[in-house]
Short mmCIF file of C-alpha atoms and ligand atoms in Angstrom, two decimals:
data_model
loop_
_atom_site.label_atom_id
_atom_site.label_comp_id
_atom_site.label_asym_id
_atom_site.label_seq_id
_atom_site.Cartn_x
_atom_site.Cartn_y
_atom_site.Cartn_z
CA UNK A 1 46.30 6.01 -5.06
CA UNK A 2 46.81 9.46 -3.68
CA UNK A 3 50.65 11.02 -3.98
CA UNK A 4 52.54 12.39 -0.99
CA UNK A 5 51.30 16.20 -1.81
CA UNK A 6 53.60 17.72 0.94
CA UNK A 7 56.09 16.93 -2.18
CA UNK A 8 54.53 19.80 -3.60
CA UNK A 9 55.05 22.19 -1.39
CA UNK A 10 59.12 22.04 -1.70
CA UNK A 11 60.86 24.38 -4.36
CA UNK A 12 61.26 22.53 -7.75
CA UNK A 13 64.42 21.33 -7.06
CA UNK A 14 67.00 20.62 -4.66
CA UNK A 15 69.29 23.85 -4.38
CA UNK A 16 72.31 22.00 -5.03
CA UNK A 17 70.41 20.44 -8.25
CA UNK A 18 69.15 23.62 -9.25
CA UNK A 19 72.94 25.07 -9.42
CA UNK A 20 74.31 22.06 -11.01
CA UNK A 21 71.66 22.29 -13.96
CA UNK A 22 72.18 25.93 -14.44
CA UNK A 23 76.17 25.19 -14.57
CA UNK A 24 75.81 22.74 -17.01
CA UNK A 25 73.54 24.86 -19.13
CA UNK A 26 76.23 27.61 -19.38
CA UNK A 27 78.76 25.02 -19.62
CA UNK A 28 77.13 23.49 -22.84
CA UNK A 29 77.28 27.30 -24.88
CA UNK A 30 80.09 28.07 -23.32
CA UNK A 31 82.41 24.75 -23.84
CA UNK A 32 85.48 26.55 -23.80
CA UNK A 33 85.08 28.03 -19.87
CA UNK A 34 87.13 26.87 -17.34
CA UNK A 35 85.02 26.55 -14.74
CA UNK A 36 85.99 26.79 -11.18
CA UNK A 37 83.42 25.14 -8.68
CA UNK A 38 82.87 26.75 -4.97
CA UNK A 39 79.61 25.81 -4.66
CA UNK A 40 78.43 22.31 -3.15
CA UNK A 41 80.83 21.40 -0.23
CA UNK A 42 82.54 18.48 -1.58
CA UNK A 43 86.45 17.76 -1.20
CA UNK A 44 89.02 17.74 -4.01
CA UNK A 45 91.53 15.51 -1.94
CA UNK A 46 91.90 12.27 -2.04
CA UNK A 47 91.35 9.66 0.56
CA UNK A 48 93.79 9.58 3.34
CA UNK A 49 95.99 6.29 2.09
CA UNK A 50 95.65 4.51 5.32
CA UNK A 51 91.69 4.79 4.78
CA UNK A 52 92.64 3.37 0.90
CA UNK A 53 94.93 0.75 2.25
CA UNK A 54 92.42 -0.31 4.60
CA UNK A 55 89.61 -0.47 1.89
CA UNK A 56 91.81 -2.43 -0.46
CA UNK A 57 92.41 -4.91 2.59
CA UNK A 58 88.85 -5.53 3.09
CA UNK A 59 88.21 -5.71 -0.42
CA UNK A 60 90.70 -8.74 -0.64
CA UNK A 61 88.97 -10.42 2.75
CA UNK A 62 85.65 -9.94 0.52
CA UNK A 63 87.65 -12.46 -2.08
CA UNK A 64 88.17 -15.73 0.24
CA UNK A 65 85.20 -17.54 1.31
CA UNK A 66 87.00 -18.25 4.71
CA UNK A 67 87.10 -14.10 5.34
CA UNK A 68 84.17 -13.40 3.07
CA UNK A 69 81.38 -11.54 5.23
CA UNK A 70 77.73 -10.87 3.73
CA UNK A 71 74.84 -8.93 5.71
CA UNK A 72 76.43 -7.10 8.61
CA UNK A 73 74.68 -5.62 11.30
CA UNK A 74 72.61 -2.62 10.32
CA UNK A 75 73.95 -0.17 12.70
CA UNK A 76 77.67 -0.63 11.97
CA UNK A 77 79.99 -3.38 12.78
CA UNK A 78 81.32 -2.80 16.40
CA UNK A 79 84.61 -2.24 15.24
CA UNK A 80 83.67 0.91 13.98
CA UNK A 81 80.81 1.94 16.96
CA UNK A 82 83.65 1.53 19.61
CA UNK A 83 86.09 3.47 17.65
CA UNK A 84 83.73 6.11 17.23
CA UNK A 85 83.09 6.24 20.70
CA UNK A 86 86.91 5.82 21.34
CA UNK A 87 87.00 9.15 19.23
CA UNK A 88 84.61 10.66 21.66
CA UNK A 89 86.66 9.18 25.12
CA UNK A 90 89.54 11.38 23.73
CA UNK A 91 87.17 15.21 24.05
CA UNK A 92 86.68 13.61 27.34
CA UNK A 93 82.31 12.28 26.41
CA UNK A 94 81.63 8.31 27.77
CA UNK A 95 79.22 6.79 24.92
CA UNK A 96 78.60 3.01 24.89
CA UNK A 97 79.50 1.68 20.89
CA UNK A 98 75.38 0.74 21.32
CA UNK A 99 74.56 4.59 21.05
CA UNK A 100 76.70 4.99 17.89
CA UNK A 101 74.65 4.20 15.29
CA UNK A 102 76.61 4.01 11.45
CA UNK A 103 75.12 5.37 8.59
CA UNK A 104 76.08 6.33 5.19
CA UNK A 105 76.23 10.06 5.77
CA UNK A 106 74.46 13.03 7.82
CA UNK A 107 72.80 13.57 5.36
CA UNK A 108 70.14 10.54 4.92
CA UNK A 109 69.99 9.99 8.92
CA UNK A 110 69.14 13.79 9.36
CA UNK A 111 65.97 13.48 6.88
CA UNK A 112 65.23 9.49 7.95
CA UNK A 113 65.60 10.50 11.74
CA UNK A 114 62.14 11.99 11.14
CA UNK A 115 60.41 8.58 11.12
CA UNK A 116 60.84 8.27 14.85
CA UNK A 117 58.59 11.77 15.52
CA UNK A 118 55.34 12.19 15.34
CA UNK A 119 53.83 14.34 12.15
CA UNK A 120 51.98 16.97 15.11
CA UNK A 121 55.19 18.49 16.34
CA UNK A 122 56.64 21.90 15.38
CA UNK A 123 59.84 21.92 14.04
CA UNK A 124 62.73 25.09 15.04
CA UNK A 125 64.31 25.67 12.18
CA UNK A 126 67.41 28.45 11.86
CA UNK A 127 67.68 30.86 8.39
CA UNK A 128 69.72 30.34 6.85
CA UNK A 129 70.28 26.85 7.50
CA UNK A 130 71.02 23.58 5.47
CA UNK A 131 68.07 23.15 2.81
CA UNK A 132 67.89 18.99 3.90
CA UNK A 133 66.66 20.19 7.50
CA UNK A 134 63.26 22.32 5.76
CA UNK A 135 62.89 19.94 2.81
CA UNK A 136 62.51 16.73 4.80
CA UNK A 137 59.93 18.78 7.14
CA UNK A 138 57.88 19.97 4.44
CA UNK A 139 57.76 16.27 2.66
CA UNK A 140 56.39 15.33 5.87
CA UNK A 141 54.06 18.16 6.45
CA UNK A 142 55.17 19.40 9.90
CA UNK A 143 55.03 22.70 10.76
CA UNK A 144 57.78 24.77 10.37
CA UNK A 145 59.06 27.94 12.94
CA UNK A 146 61.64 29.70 11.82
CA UNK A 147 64.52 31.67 13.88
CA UNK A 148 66.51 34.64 12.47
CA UNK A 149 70.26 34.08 12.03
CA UNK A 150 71.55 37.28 11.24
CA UNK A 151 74.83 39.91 11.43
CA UNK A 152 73.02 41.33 15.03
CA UNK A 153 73.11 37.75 16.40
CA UNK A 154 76.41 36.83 15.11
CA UNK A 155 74.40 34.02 12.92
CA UNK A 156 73.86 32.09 15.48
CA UNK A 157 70.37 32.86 17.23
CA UNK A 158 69.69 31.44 21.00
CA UNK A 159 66.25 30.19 22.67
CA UNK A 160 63.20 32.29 22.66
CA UNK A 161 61.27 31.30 25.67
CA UNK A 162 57.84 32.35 24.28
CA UNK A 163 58.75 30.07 21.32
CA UNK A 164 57.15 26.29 21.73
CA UNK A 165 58.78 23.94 19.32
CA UNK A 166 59.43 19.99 20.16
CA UNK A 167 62.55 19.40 16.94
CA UNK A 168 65.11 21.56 17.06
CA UNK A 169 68.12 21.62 14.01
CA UNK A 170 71.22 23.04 15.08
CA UNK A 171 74.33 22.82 12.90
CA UNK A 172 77.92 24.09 14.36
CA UNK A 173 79.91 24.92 12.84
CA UNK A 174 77.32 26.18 10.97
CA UNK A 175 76.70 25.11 7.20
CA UNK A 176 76.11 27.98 5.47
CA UNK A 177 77.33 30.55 7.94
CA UNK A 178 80.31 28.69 9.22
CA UNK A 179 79.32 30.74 12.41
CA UNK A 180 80.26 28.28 15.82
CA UNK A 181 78.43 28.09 18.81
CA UNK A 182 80.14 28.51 21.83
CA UNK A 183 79.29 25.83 25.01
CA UNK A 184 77.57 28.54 27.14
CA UNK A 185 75.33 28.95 23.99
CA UNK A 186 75.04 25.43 23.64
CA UNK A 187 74.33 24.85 27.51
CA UNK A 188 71.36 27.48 26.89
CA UNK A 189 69.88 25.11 23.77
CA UNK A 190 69.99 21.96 26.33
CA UNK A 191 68.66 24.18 29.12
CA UNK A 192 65.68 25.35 26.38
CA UNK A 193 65.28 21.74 25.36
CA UNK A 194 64.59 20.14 28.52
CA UNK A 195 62.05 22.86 29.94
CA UNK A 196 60.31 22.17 26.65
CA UNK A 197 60.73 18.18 26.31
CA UNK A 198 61.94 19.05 22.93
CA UNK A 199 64.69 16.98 21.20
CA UNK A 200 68.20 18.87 19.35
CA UNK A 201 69.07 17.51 16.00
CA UNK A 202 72.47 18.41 16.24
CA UNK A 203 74.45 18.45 13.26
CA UNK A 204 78.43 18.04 13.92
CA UNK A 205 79.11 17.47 10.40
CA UNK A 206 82.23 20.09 10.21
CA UNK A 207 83.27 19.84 14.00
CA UNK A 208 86.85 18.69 12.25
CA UNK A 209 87.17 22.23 10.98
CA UNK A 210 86.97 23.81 14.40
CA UNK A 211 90.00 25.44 15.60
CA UNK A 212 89.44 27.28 18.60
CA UNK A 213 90.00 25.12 21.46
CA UNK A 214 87.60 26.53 23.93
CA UNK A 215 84.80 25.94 21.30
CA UNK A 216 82.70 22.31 22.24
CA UNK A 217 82.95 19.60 18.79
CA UNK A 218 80.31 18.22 20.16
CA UNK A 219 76.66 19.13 22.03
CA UNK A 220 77.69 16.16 24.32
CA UNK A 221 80.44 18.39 26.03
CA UNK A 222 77.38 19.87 27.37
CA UNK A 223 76.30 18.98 31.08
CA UNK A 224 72.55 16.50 30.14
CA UNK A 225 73.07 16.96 26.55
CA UNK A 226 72.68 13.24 26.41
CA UNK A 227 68.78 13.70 27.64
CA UNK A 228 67.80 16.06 24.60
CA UNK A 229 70.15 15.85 21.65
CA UNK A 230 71.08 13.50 18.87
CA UNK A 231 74.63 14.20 16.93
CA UNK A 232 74.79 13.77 13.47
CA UNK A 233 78.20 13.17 12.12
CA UNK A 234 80.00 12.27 8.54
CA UNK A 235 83.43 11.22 7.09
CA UNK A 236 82.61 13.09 3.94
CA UNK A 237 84.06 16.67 5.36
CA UNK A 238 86.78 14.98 7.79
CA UNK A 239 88.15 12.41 5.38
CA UNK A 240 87.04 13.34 1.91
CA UNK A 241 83.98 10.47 1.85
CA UNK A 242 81.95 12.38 0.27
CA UNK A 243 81.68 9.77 -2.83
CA UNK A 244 82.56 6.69 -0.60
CA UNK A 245 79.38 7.40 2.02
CA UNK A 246 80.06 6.91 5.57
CA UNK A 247 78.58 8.85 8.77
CA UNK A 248 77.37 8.57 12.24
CA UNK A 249 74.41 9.25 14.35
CA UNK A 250 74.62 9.25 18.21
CA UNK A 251 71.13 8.13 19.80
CA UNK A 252 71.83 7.79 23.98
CA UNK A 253 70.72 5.45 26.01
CA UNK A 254 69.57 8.95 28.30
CA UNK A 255 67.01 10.49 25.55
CA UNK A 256 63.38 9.02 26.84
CA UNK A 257 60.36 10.75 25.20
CA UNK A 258 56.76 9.15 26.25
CA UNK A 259 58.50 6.77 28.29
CA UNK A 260 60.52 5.20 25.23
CA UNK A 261 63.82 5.56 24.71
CA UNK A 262 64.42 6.24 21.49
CA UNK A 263 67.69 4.49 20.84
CA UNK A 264 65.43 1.54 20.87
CA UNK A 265 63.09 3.21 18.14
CA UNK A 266 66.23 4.49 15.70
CA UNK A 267 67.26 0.79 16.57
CA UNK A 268 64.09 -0.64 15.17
CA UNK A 269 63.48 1.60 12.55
CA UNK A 270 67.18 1.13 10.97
CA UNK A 271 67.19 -3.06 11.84
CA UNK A 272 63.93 -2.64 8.96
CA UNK A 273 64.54 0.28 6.78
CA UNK A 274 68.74 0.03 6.01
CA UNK A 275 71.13 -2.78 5.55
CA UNK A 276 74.25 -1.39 7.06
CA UNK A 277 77.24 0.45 5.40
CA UNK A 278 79.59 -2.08 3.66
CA UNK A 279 82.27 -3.71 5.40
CA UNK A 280 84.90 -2.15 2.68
CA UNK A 281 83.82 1.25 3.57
CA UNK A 282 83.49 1.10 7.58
CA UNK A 283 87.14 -0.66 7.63
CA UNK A 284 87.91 2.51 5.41
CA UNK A 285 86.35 4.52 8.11
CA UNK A 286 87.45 2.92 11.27
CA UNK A 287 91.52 3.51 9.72
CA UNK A 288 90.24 7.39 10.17
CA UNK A 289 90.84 6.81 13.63
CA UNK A 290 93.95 4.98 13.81
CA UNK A 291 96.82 7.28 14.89
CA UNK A 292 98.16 7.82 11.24
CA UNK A 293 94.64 7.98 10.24
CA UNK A 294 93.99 10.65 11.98
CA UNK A 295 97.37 12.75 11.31
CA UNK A 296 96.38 12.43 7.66
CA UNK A 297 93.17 13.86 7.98
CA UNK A 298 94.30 16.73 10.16
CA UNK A 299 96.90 17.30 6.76
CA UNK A 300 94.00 16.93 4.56
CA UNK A 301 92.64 20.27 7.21
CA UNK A 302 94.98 21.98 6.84
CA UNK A 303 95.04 22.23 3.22
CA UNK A 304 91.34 23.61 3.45
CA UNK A 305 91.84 25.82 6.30
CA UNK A 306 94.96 27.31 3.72
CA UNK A 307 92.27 28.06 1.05
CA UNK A 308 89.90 29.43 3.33
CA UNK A 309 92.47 32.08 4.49
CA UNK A 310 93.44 32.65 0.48
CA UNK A 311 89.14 33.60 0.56
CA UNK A 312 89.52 35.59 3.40
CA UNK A 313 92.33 37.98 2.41
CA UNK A 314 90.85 38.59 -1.09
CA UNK A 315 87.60 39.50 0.84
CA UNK A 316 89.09 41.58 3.19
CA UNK A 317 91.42 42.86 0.07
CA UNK A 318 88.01 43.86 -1.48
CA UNK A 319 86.47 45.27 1.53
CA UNK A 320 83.97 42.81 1.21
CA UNK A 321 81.97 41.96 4.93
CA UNK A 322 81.91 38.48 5.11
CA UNK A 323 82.06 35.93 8.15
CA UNK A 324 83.07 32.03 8.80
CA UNK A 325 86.21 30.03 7.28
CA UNK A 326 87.81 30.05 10.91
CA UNK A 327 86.06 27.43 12.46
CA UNK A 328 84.79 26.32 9.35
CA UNK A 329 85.30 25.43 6.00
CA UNK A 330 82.83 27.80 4.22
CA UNK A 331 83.49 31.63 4.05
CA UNK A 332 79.78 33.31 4.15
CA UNK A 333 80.00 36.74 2.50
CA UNK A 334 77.48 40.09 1.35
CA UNK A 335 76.70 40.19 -1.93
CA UNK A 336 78.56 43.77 -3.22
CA UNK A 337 75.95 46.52 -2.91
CA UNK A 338 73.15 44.65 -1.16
CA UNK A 339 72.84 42.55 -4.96
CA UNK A 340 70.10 39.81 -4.91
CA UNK A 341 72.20 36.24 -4.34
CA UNK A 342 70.94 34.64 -7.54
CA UNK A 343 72.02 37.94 -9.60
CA UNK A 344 75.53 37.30 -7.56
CA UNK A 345 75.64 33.90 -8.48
CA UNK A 346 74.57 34.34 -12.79
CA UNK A 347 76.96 37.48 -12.72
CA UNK A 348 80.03 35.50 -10.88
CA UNK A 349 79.09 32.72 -13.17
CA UNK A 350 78.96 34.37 -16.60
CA UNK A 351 81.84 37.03 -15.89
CA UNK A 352 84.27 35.58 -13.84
CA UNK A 353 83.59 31.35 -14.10
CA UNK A 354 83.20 30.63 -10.65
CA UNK A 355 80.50 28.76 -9.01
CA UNK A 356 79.19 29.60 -5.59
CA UNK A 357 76.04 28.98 -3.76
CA UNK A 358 73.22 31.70 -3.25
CA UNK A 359 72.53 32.62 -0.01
CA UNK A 360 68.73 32.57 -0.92
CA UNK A 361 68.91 28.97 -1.60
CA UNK A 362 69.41 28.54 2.28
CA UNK A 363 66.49 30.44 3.53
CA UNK A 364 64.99 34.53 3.45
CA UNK A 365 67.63 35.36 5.22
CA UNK A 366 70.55 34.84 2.86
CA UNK A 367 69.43 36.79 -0.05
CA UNK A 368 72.14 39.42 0.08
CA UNK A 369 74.74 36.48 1.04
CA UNK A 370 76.95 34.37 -0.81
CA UNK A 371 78.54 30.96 0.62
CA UNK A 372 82.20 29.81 -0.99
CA UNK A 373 84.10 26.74 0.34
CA UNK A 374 87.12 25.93 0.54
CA UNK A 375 87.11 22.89 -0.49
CA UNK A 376 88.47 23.22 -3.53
CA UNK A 377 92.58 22.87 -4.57
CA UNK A 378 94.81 25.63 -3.40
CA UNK A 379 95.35 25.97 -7.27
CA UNK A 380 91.84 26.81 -8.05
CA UNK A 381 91.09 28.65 -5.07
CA UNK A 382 93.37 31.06 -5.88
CA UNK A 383 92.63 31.41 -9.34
CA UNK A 384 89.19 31.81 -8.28
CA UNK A 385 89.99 34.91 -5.97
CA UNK A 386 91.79 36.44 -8.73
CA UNK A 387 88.84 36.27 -10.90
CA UNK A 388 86.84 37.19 -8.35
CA UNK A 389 88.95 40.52 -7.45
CA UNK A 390 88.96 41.60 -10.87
CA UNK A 391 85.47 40.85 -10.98
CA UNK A 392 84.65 43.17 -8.09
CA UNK A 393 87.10 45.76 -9.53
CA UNK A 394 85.27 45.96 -12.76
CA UNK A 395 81.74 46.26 -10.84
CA UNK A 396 83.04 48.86 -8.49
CA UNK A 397 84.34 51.33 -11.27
CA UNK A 398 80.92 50.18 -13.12
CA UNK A 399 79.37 52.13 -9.88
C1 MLT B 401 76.85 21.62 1.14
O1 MLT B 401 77.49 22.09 0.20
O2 MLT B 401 76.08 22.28 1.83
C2 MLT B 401 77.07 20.20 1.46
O3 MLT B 401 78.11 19.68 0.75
C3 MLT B 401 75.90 19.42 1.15
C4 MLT B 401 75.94 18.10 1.85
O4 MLT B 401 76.80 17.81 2.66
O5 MLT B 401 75.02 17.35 1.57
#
């Protein structure tokens, strides 16, 4: 039996692993730290009720034989497809519920989407960028081209023709940078992608957060977006799922590679590989939709969008460059005096008891950057900024 050795050409651990272990480590000699955590992106709200009232609904179906349901389809009940598409009628994009496809987060589909694709082709790959989008490349042994998101290009870098790559990742808002495309940029991705027959693995994870109206939520508001791209999409951000699992991936009827059409092959290789989100949690996610549903969520927003700002002003209080938290909910800032992003992290850690996640940890590029979310309670949030301006106080009159 010979091992998948791809496996060991990825770091040692996950980056968000590798920061939990090394919080629980100080935790343990230091049990009396109150510890405030703006690291992973995960939400401190609860579930919108209507998503809870929903859930306990279906829960109580689940107890009557007459209502009881057991294997459901594997790509989502059609209650749930066709309000996900409804969602998409509303920014004005026509989907049929068969090119929704339900999952139980962004996450898995964006590393099990990889099945579909042949080992041979090159992968375009931003850095910074989302460690799941490398990792899941490198397990598989594909080669790996990186583009440079950077201050000059606002984080968000466009199409180099005299680059040949067949996957493309692009995430907007952007998780770490929180940097948004605009839908001229995105029309030149599509544009690349088509001259190249290469597909975008578009992540729309945080389109909630976006509130600029002239920015696109979706790659779909592009003109033949629907012949290049596959959305990825998740409750976790929008509706605080992030424990209860529930996503989407969009697969169109349009994208035809080799003369298949790979809705047919994500069709094929979910119908064998996954057993379908439970029925609790898609009626959970299907009440996201409803109109209180989605009032609820846009309160849930709004709460984030309120800590984001309390980040920003304490940055811009500190004179500290940083970018994002407008469009997004993480705030992606320069580590004080060009400081190494791990040395940021153990130092913010130690002397001020907040967690947030090194820049490093989401490619070359974001070693003198620090990410923060806002997901965390107003409460915390802004006891975290006043730790973290006395922090920066104390290392400036260090200097
Ligand atoms: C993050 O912090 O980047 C995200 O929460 C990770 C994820 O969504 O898997």
């Amino acid at each position: 039996m010979k091992i998948n050795r791809h496996y060991l050409d990825l770091e040692e651990s996950y980056l968000f692993s590798t920061i939990n272990t090394k919080v629980s480590a100080y935790k343990k000699d230091h049990s009396e730290a109150e510890v405030i955590r703006l690291g992973i992106g995960d939400v401190t709200l609860p579930l919108p009720q209507v998503c809870v009232d929903a859930m306990k609904e279906a829960a109580d179906e689940q107890s009557h034989a007459e209502t009881f349901r057991g294997y459901g389809p594997e790509q989502g009940y059609p209650f749930l497809r066709e309000a996900i598409a409804g969602y998409y009628e509303k920014k004005g994009i026509g989907l049929a519920a068969s090119e929704v496809f339900v999952s139980d987060g962004a996450k898995s589909d964006l590393g099990n989407i990889l099945d579909i694709f042949s080992e041979e082709n090159t992968v375009l790959i931003p850095d910074p960028v989302y460690p799941v989008y490398v990792d899941t490349n490198v397990m598989a042994g594909r080669k790996i081209v990186y583009m440079d998101a950077c201050a000059e290009n606002g984080f968000l870098p466009m199409p180099d023709p005299a680059l040949k790559a067949d996957i493309i990742y692009l995430c907007s808002p952007n998780n770490p940078t929180g940097a948004a495309y605009t839908k001229e940029q995105l029309a030149a991705w599509v544009s690349y992608a088509l001259d190249n027959s290469a597909v975008i693995l578009y992540d729309a994870a945080y389109e909630a957060f976006v509130s600029d109206p002239d920015l696109p939520r979706s790659i779909y508001e592009v003109e033949n977006a629907d012949r290049c791209a596959i959305e990825f999409c998740s409750f976790s951000k929008t509706a605080g799922f992030t424990g209860t699992r529930c996503g989407w991936t969009v697969v169109p009827d349009a994208l035809i590679f080799d003369g298949v059409r790979l809705n047919q092959l994500w069709l094929r290789r979910q119908t064998t590989k996954f057993n379908g989100v439970s029925y609790i949690v898609q009626c959970g996610a299907a009440a996201v939709f409803s109109e209180e549903g989605q009032r609820q969520v846009k309160a849930n927003i709004d709460v984030y969008r309120g800590n984001a700002r309390i980040i920003a002003q304490t940055l811009t209080e500190c004179g500290v460059w940083f970018t994002g938290g407008e469009n997004s909910p993480y705030i992606w800032l320069a580590c004080p005096d060009g400081m190494d992003s791990w040395d940021f992290f153990d130092a913010l850690l130690e002397q001020a008891n907040v967690v947030g996640t090194p820049g490093a940890g989401f490619g070359k590029n974001g070693k003198s950057f620090f990410r923060l979310t806002s997901f965390g309670s107003p409460d915390a949030t802004r006891e975290a900024m006043k730790r973290i301006r006395t922090f920066l106080k104390k290392e400036e009159t260090a200097d």
